[in-house]
Structures are given as structure tokens and as C-alpha cells.
GROMACS .gro file of C-alpha atoms in nm:
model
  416
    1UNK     CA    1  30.214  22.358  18.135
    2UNK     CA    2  30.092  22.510  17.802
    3UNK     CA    3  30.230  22.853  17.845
    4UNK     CA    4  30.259  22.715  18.201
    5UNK     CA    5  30.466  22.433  18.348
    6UNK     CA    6  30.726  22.501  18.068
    7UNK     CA    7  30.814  22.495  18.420
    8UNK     CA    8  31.017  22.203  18.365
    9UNK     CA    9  31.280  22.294  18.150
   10UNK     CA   10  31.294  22.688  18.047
   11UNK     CA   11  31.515  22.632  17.761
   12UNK     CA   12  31.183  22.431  17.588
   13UNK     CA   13  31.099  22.572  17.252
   14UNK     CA   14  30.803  22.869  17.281
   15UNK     CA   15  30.515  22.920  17.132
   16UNK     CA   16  30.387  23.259  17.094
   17UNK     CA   17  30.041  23.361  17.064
   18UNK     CA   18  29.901  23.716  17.182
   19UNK     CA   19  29.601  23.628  17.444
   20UNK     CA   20  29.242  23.736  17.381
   21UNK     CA   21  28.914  23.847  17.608
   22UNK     CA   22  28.957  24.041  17.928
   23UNK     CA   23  29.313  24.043  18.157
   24UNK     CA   24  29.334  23.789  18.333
   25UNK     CA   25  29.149  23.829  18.709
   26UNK     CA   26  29.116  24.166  18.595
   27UNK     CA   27  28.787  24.210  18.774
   28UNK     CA   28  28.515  23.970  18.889
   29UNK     CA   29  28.593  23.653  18.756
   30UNK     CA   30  28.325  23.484  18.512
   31UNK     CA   31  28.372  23.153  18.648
   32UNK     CA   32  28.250  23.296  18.986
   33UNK     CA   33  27.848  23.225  19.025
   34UNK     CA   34  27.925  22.836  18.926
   35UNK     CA   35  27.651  22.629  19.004
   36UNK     CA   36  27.801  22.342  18.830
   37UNK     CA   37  28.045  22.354  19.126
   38UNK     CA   38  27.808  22.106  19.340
   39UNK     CA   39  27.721  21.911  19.038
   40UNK     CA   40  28.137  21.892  18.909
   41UNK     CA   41  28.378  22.086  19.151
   42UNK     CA   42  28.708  22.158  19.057
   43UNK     CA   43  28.786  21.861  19.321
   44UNK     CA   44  28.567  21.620  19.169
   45UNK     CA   45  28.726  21.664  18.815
   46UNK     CA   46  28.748  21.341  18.646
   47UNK     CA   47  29.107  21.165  18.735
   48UNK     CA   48  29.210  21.000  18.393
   49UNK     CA   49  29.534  21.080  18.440
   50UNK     CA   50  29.779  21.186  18.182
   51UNK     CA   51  29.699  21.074  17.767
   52UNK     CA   52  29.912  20.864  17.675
   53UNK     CA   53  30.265  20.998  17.503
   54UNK     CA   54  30.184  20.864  17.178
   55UNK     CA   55  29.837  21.090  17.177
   56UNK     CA   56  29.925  21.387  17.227
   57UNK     CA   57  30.038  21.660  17.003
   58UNK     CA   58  30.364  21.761  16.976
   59UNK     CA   59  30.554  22.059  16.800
   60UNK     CA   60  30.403  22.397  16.908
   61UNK     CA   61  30.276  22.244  17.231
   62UNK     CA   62  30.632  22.231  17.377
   63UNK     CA   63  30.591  22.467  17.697
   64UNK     CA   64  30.661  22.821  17.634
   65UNK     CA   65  30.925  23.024  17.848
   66UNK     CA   66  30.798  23.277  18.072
   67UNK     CA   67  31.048  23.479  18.147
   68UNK     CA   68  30.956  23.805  18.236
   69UNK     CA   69  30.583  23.704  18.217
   70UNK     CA   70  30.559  23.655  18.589
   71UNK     CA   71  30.584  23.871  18.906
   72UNK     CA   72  30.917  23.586  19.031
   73UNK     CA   73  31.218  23.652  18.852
   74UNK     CA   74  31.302  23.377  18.620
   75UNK     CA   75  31.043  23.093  18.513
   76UNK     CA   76  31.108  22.902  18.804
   77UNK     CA   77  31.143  22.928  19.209
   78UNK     CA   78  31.503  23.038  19.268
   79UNK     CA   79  31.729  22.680  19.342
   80UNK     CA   80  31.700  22.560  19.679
   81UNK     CA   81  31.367  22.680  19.752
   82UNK     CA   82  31.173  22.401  19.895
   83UNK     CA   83  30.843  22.279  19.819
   84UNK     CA   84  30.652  22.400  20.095
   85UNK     CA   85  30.822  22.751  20.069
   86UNK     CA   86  30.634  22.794  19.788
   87UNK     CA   87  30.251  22.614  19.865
   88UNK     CA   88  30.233  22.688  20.199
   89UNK     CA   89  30.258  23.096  20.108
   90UNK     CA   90  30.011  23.041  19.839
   91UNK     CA   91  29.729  22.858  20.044
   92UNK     CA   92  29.799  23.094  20.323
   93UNK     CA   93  29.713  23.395  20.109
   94UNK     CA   94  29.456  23.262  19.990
   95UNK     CA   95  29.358  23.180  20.365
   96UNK     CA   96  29.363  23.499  20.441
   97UNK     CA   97  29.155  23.647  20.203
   98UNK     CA   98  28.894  23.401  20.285
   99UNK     CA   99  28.909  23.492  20.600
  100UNK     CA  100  28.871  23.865  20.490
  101UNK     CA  101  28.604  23.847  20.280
  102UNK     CA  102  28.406  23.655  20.530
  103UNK     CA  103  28.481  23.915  20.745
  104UNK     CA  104  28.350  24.216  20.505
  105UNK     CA  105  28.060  23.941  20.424
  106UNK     CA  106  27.929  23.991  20.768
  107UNK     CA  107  27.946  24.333  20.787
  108UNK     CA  108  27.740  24.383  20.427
  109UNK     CA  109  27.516  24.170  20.544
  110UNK     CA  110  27.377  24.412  20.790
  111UNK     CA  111  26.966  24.566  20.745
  112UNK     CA  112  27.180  24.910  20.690
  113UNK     CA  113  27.355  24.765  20.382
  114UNK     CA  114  27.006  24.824  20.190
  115UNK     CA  115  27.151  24.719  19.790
  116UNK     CA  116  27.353  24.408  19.896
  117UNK     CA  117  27.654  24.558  19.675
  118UNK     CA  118  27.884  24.499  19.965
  119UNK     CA  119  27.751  24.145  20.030
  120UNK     CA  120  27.762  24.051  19.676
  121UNK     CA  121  28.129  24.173  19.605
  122UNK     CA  122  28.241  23.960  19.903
  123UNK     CA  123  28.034  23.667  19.847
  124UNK     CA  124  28.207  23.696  19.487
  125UNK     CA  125  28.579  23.714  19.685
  126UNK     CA  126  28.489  23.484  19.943
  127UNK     CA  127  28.419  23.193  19.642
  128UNK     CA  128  28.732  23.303  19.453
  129UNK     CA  129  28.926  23.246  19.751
  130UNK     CA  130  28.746  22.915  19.797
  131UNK     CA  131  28.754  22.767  19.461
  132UNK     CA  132  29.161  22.851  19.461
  133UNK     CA  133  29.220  22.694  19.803
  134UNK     CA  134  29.007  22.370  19.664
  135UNK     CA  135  29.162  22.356  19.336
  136UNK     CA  136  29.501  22.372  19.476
  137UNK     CA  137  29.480  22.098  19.706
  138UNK     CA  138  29.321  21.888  19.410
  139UNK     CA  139  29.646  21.961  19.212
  140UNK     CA  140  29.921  21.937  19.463
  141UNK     CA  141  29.751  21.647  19.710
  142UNK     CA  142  30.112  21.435  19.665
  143UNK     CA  143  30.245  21.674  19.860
  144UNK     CA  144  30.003  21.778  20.156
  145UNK     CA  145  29.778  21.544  20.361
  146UNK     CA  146  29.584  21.329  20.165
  147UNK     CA  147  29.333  21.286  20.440
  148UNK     CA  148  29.293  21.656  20.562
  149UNK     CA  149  29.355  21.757  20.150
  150UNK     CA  150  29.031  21.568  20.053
  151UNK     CA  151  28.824  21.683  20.346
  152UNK     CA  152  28.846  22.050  20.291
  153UNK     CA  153  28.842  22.071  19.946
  154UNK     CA  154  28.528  21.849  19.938
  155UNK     CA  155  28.375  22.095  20.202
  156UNK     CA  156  28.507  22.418  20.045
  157UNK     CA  157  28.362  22.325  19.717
  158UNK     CA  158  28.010  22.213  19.893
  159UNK     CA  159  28.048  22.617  19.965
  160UNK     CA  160  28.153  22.747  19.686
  161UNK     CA  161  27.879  22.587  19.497
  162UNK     CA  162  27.610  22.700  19.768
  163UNK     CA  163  27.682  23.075  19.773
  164UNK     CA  164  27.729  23.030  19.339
  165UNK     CA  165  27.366  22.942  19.265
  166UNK     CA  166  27.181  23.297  19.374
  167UNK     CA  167  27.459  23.468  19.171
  168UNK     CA  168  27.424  23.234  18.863
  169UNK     CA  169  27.040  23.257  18.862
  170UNK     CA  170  27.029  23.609  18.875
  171UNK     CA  171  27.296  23.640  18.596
  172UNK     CA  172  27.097  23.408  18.419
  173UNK     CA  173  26.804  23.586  18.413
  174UNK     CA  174  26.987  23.903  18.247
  175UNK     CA  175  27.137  23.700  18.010
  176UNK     CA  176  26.792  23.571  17.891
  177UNK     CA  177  26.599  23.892  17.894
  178UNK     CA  178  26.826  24.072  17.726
  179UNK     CA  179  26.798  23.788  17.438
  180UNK     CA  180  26.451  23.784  17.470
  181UNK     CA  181  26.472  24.164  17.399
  182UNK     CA  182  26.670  24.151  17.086
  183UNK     CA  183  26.522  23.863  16.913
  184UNK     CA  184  26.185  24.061  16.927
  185UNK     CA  185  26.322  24.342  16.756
  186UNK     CA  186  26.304  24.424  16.381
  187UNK     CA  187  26.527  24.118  16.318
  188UNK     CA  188  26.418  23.755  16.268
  189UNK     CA  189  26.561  23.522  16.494
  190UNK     CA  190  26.594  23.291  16.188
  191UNK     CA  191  26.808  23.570  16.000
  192UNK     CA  192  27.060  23.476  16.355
  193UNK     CA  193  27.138  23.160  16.258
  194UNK     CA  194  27.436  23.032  16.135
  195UNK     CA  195  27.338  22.704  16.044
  196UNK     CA  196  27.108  22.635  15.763
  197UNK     CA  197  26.776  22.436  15.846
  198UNK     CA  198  26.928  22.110  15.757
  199UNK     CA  199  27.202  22.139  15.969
  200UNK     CA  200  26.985  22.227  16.275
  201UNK     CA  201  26.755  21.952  16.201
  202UNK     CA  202  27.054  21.696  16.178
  203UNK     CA  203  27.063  21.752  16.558
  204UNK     CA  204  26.860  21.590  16.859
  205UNK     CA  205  26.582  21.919  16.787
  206UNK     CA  206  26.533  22.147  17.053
  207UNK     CA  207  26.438  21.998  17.389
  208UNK     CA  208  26.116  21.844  17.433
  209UNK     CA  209  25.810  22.105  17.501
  210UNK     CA  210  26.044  22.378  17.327
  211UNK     CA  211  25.824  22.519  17.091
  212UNK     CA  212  25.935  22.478  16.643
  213UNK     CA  213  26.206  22.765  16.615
  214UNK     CA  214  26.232  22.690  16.275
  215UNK     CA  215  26.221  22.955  15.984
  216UNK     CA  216  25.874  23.097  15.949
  217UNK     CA  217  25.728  23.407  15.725
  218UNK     CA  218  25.845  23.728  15.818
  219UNK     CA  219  25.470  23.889  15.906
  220UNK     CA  220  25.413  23.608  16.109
  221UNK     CA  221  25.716  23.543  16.311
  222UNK     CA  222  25.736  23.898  16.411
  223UNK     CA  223  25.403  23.868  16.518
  224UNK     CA  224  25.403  23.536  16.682
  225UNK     CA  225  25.717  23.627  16.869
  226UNK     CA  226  25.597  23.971  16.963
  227UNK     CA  227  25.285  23.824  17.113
  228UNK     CA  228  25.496  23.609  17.287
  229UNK     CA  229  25.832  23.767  17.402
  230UNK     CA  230  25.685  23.949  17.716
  231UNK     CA  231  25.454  23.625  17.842
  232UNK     CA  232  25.770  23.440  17.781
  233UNK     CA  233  25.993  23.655  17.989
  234UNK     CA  234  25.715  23.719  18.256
  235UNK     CA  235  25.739  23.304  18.265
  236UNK     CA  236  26.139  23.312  18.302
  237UNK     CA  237  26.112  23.609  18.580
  238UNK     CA  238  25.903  23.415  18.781
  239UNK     CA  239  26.089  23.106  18.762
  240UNK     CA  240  26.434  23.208  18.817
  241UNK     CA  241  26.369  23.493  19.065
  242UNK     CA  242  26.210  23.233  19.229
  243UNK     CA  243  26.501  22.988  19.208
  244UNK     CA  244  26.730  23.266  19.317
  245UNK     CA  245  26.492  23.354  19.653
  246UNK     CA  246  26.539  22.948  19.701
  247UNK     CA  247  26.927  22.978  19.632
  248UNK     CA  248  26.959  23.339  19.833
  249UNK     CA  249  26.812  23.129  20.127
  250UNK     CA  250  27.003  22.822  20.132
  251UNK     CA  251  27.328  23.051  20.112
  252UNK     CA  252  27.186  23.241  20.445
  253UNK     CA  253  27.135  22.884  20.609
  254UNK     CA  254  27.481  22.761  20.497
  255UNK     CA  255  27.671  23.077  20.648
  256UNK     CA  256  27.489  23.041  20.994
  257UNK     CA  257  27.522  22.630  21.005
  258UNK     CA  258  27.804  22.453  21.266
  259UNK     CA  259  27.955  22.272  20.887
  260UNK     CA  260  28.008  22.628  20.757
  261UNK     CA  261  28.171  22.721  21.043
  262UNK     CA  262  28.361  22.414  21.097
  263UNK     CA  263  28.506  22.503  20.756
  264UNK     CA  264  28.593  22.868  20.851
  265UNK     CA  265  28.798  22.721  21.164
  266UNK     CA  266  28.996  22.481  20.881
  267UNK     CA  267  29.067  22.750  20.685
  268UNK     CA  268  29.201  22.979  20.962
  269UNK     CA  269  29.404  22.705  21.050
  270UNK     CA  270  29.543  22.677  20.734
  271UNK     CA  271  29.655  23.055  20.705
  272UNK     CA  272  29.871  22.986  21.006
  273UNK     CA  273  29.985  22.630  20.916
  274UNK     CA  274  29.993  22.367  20.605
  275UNK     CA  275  29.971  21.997  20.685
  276UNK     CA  276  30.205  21.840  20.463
  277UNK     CA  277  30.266  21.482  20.366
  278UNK     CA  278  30.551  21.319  20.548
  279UNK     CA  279  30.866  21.346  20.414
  280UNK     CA  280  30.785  21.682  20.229
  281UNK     CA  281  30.924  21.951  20.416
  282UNK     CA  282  31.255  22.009  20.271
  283UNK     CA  283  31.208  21.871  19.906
  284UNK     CA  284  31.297  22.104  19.637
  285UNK     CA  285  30.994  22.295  19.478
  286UNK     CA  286  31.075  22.006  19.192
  287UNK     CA  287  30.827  21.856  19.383
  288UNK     CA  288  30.521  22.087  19.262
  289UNK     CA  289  30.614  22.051  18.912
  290UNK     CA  290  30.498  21.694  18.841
  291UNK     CA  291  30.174  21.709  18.973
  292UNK     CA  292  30.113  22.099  18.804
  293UNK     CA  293  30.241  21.883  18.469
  294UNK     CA  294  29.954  21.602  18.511
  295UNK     CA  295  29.721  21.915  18.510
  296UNK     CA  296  29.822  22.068  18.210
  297UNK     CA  297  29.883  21.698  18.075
  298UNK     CA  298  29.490  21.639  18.174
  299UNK     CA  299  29.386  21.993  18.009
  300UNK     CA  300  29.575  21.928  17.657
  301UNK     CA  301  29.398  21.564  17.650
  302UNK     CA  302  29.062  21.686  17.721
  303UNK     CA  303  29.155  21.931  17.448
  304UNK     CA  304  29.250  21.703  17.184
  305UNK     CA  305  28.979  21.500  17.254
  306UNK     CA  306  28.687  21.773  17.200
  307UNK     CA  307  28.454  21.679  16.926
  308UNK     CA  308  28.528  21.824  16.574
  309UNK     CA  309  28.304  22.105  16.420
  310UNK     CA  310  28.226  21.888  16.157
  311UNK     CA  311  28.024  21.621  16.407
  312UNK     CA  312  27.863  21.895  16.642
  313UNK     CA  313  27.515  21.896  16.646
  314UNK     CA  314  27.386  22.261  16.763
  315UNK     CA  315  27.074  22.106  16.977
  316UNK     CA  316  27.276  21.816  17.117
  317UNK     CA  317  27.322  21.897  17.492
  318UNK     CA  318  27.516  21.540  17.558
  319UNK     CA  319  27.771  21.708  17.344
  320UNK     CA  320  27.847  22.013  17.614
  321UNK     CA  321  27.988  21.771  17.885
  322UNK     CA  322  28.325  21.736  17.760
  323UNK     CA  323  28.344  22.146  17.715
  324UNK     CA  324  28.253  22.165  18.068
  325UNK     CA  325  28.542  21.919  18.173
  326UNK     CA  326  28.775  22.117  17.966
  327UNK     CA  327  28.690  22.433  18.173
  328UNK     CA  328  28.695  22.259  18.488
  329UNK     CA  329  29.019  22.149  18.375
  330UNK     CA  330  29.167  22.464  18.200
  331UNK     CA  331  29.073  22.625  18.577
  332UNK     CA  332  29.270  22.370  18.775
  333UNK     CA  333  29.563  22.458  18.513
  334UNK     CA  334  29.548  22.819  18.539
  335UNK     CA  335  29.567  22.801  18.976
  336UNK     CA  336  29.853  22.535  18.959
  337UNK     CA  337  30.035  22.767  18.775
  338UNK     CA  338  29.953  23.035  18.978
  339UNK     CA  339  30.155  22.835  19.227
  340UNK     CA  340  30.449  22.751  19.037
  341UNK     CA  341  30.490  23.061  18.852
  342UNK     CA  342  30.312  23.319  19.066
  343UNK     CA  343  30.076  23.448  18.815
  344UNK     CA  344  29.793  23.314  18.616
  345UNK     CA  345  29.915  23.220  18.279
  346UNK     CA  346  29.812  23.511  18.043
  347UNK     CA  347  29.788  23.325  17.679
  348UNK     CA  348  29.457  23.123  17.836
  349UNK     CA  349  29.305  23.434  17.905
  350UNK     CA  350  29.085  23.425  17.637
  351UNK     CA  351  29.030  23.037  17.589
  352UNK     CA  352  28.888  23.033  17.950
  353UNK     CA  353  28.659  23.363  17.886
  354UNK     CA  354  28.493  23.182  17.555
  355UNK     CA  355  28.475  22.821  17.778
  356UNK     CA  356  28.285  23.052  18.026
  357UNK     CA  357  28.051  23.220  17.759
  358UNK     CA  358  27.972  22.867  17.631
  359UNK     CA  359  27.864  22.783  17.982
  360UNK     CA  360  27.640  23.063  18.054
  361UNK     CA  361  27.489  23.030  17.721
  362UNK     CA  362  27.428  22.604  17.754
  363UNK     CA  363  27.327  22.660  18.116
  364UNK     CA  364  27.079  22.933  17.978
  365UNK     CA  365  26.931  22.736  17.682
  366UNK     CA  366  26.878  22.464  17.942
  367UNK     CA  367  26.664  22.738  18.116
  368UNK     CA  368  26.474  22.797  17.859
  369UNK     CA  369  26.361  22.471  17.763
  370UNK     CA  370  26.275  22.415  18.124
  371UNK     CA  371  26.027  22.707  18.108
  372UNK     CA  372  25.889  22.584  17.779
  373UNK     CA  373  25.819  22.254  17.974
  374UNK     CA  374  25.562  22.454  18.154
  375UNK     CA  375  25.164  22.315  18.084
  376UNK     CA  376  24.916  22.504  17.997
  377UNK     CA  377  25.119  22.783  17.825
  378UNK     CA  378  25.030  22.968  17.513
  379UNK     CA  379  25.160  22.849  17.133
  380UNK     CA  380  25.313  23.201  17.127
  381UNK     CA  381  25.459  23.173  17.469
  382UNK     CA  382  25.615  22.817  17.357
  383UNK     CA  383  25.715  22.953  17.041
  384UNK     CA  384  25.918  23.222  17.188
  385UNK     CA  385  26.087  23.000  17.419
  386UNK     CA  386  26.168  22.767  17.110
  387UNK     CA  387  26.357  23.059  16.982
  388UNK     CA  388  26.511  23.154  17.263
  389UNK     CA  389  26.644  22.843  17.271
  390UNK     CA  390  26.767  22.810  16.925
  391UNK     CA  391  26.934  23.172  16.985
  392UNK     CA  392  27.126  23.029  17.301
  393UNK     CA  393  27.256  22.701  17.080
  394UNK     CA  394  27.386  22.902  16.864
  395UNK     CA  395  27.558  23.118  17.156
  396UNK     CA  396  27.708  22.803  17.243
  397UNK     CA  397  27.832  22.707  16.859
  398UNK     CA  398  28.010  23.094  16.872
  399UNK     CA  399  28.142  23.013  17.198
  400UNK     CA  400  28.307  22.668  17.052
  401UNK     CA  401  28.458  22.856  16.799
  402UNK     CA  402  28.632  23.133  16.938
  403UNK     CA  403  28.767  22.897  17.152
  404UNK     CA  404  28.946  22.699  16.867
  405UNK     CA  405  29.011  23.032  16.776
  406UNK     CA  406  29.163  23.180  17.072
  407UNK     CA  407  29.358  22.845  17.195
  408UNK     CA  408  29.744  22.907  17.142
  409UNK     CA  409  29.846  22.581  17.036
  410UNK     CA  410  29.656  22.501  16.773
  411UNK     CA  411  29.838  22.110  16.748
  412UNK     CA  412  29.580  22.001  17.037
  413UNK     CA  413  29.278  22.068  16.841
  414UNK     CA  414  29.074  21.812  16.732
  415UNK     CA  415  29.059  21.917  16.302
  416UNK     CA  416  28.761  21.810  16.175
   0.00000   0.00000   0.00000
């Protein structure tokens, strides 16, 4: 696996690369609060299979040796350890803290637990849990039951992606008012941009009802987007506080529905016991490595295949798709090798933080758009919106690059 699956053979040549952003699972994950889980779960990631050998880059993309980067001794599980010694301990684990955060969950969720802290924090470990459990039966189906593999995951990531949405609205919101807050400062949101005017209007333009974010005089633009900054965030406050009431809701009805709890008895199950595919028990842990090698195999194509920096068009949303595959992807890569190796692998650290920025940012330019799309508001209301918008597309551009930035294997870029 890139820094992962060198799993294979530990004697491959290494590629060194210090990691960037925040440790890895050092705190609350940002891919928790997904709502993109219900429209692309990690187990509905697009199966294209490995590129072909011929495509893919080669050099410093041979798997790097972690020894010594991982709690196991070694780079591998010890010879003679089988297959299912070293899954079923994994999904077990993360059984169990399923079950414990559900547990906690409940007792959060109590009238005394006034703030919802508690809840929250749980809610957060009860999706990690989920989203691993999923992911890893996605990755390693060959080796469990295909028919009991693909039933849970589907339902676990039907929950993850329900309790994700009040979470993701709510960040959302902060994200957005907090933009809204410093592009009506002293500083002109067209001073932000990184792009000249040509560039910007080479793209598909700012979504429809977005109002011109476009360079205008200084006098006016500050006054425009003053008048309009607080009747645009009123407009966003009511709209996603609103969404996240609607999301908080649906979470409540999920937790106390017989398919919720249906899962929970699957997944208490599982901590005790981990169907496996006939003929598995026994195999050497060999057998993990081929499928943890199609998911890094996947990640590196979807990589390579990212459009170059010279064709990106900053107000093209069709163009974000293939960055949110990659992070769907780069996530499946980073729990399979939590499996193999024991520990997430630590040079992605900051490549998955910047794939997560550009989602919060594309996800919140979307937002505003929607909210421009609103009739009967004012020019200035519109117009602030616009900019808002323009200010989150170019959040997304930043994003992209510190990506390319922070990969460590530069061969599987796409150069422009």
C-alpha cells in the first residue's frame, strides 16, 4: 500500500516523505459528520478494480517499509499467523466500541445531559466505529461472508450517514459564518482571489441565482457586501439550523427504529464471532494482503487520474466528483491498513486532512448557492452569497493544492 501494503515484500525500495496536518486519529476525526456517506459510502465506492500495470507510476511509488512505524513488531503479522487471527480481532474491537459508544449514547441522551456534549462525542465514536467496521468488510469481503459482508456494511453505512447529517449541517453553518464574517471586513473579497478574472470566467460561473462576485470598486463592494453580509447569514441560519432540526430528528427516529436495532444485534454478534468464507480459517494472513493491495491499487489510480491544475475550472462543481472518490478511497486505504499493519499509515495524514478541507469547503459553496436560489431576496443579499461562493471555490482550489503538495509520492500525480 503506498506507505501501506509495502506489506508485500518489506525489502521494497522506500520512499520517505515527513507527513503533514494533524496526527493521525489524533482527536475527532474530520471525516466524521459525512453526509456524503448515504449519497457514496465507503461500501458503495466505485469497484474499477486495479489500473492497469502499464498505467501506473512506478519509481517512488514502490511501497515503503514500515518498520518500526507500527505498534506490531516488524511490517508484517509474525509467520504462521492466520488470516482470521488478525480480522477477526480487528472487527471485534471495533465491535466493541460500537457497542460502547451506543452505550454512553444512551446515557447522554438523557433530559439531565442539558449541552448534548456527551451525546455528540459518542454519536462522533459510535460513526467512527461504524464507518471502520463497513469499510473493512468492503476491503476484505474475499475472505468473510459475502452475503452477511454486504448486508451489514450496507446497513451500517445507512447509519453512519443518518447520525452524519446533524453534525455536518451544524459544522457547516460555522464554516460559513465565519467566512461570511471575514469577507465583510476591511478586505475585498476580490483582493482573496487567486485567480485573475479571466481565469474565473473560463469556468461554468458561479451557480445559477448566485449573485456576480466579480471585482467591483472598493466604496461599493464594501458597501454592497456590508449591507448584505448579515441578511445573508440570517438566510443561511435559518436554512441550515433548519436542516439540522430535520437531520437531529431523523437521527432520534433511526436510534429508536426495529432496523437500528436489528443492526446493533449484528454488531454484537460480530464482537463475539466473525463469519468467514469457507475455506478461510487457517489461511495465512497472506490472505489479507491482496485484497488491502487492490485498495491501495484503486487509491493510486484514482490519484493519477485527478484532473491537472492546468484544466481545473474554479466554479466547475462536475469537477469535485473524482476528489470525492479519491477520499472515499484514500479512507478505505488508510482502515485496510489499519488491519494489516495495526496502525493507520502516518505519511497520508495530511493528504486525507486537505481531501477533507476540500469537502467541507465544496459541500459549503454548494450551500451557498442553494441559499442564493432563494426568490424574492435582496441584490445585496444575492451579492453576498455570490461572494461567499466565490470565497468557498477558491477554498476548494487551496485544498487541491496542498494535496498535490502533501501527497508522498509525487509519480501518481497527474502534471499538468
Amino acid at each position: 500500500m503506498p506507505g501501506g501494503a509495502g506489506v508485500r515484500r518489506p525489502d521494497h525500495q522506500t520512499t520517505t516523505r515527513p507527513a503533514a496536518g494533524p496526527a493521525a486519529d489524533g482527536g475527532p476525526e474530520k471525516t466524521d459528520g459525512d453526509p456524503e456517506t448515504t449519497r457514496n459510502p465507503a461500501n458503495e465506492v466505485r469497484e474499477t478494480g486495479p489500473p492497469e500495470a502499464g498505467n501506473l507510476p512506478t519509481g517512488n511509488l514502490q511501497p515503503k517499509n514500515l518498520q518500526g512505524a507500527n505498534p506490531r513488531p516488524g511490517s508484517l503479522p509474525p509467520d504462521g499467523v492466520s488470516a482470521d487471527a488478525v480480522l477477526a480481532p480487528y472487527l471485534q474491537g471495533q465491535a466493541a466500541d460500537f457497542l460502547r459508544s451506543l452505550r454512553l449514547h444512551r446515557e447522554h441522551s438523557a433530559p439531565s445531559d442539558a449541552n448534548g456534549q456527551g451525546a455528540e462525542a459518542a454519536a462522533r465514536a459510535l460513526r467512527r466505529s461504524a464507518r471502520r467496521i463497513s469499510g473493512s468488510l468492503h476491503t476484505f469481503r474475499t475472505v468473510l461472508d459475502p452475503v452477511w459482508a454486504d448486508h451489514l456494511r450496507t446497513e451500517l453505512a445507512w447509519l453512519s450517514g443518518t447520525l452524519a447529517r446533524e453534525h455536518a449541517y451544524a459544522g457547516r453553518l460555522t464554516r460559513l459564518l465565519d467566512a461570511l464574517h471575514q469577507l465583510s471586513g476591511a478586505t475585498l473579497p476580490a483582493a482573496r482571489g487567486a485567480k485573475p478574472a479571466s481565469k474565473k470566467s473560463a469556468g461554468a460561473g458561479p451557480s445559477p441565482g448566485v449573485g456576480a462576485a466579480g471585482p467591483a470598486p472598493d466604496a461599493q463592494g464594501r458597501a454592497t457586501l456590508g449591507v448584505g453580509a448579515a441578511r445573508a447569514g440570517a438566510l443561511l441560519e435559518r436554512q441550515l439550523t433548519l436542516a439540522r432540526t430535520r437531520a437531529h430528528s431523523a437521527a432520534l427516529q433511526a436510534l429508536g427504529s426495529s432496523r437500528f436495532h436489528a443492526v446493533a444485534d449484528a454488531v454484537a454478534l460480530l464482537a463475539s464471532e466473525v463469519p468467514l468464507a469457507p475455506g478461510t480459517t487457517g489461511r495465512g494472513a497472506e490472505a489479507l494482503l491482496e485484497p488491502a493491495e487492490r485498495a491501495e491499487q484503486r487509491l493510486i489510480g484514482a490519484v493519477a487520474a485527478l484532473p491537472p491544475d492546468a484544466s481545473a475550472e474554479p466554479y466547475n462543481e462536475a469537477q469535485d466528483a473524482p476528489w470525492h472518490q479519491t477520499r472515499l478511497l484514500l479512507r478505505l486505504h488508510r482502515y485496510a491498513h489499519e488491519v494489516v499493519l495495526g496502525a493507520a499509515d502516518p505519511v497520508l495524514t495530511g493528504a486525507g486532512h486537505a481531501l477533507d478541507l476540500h469537502r467541507d469547503a465544496a459541500e459549503a459553496a454548494g450551500a451557498a448557492a442553494a441559499a442564493a436560489r432563494t426568490p424574492r431576496i435582496a441584490p445585496a443579499t444575492a451579492y453576498a452569497l455570490g461572494v461567499l461562493h466565490a470565497d468557498q471555490r477558491h477554498e476548494v482550489e487551496a485544498a487541491r493544492a496542498v494535496f498535490r503538495e502533501t501527497w508522498p509520492y509525487a509519480a501518481a500525480m497527474t502534471t499538468p
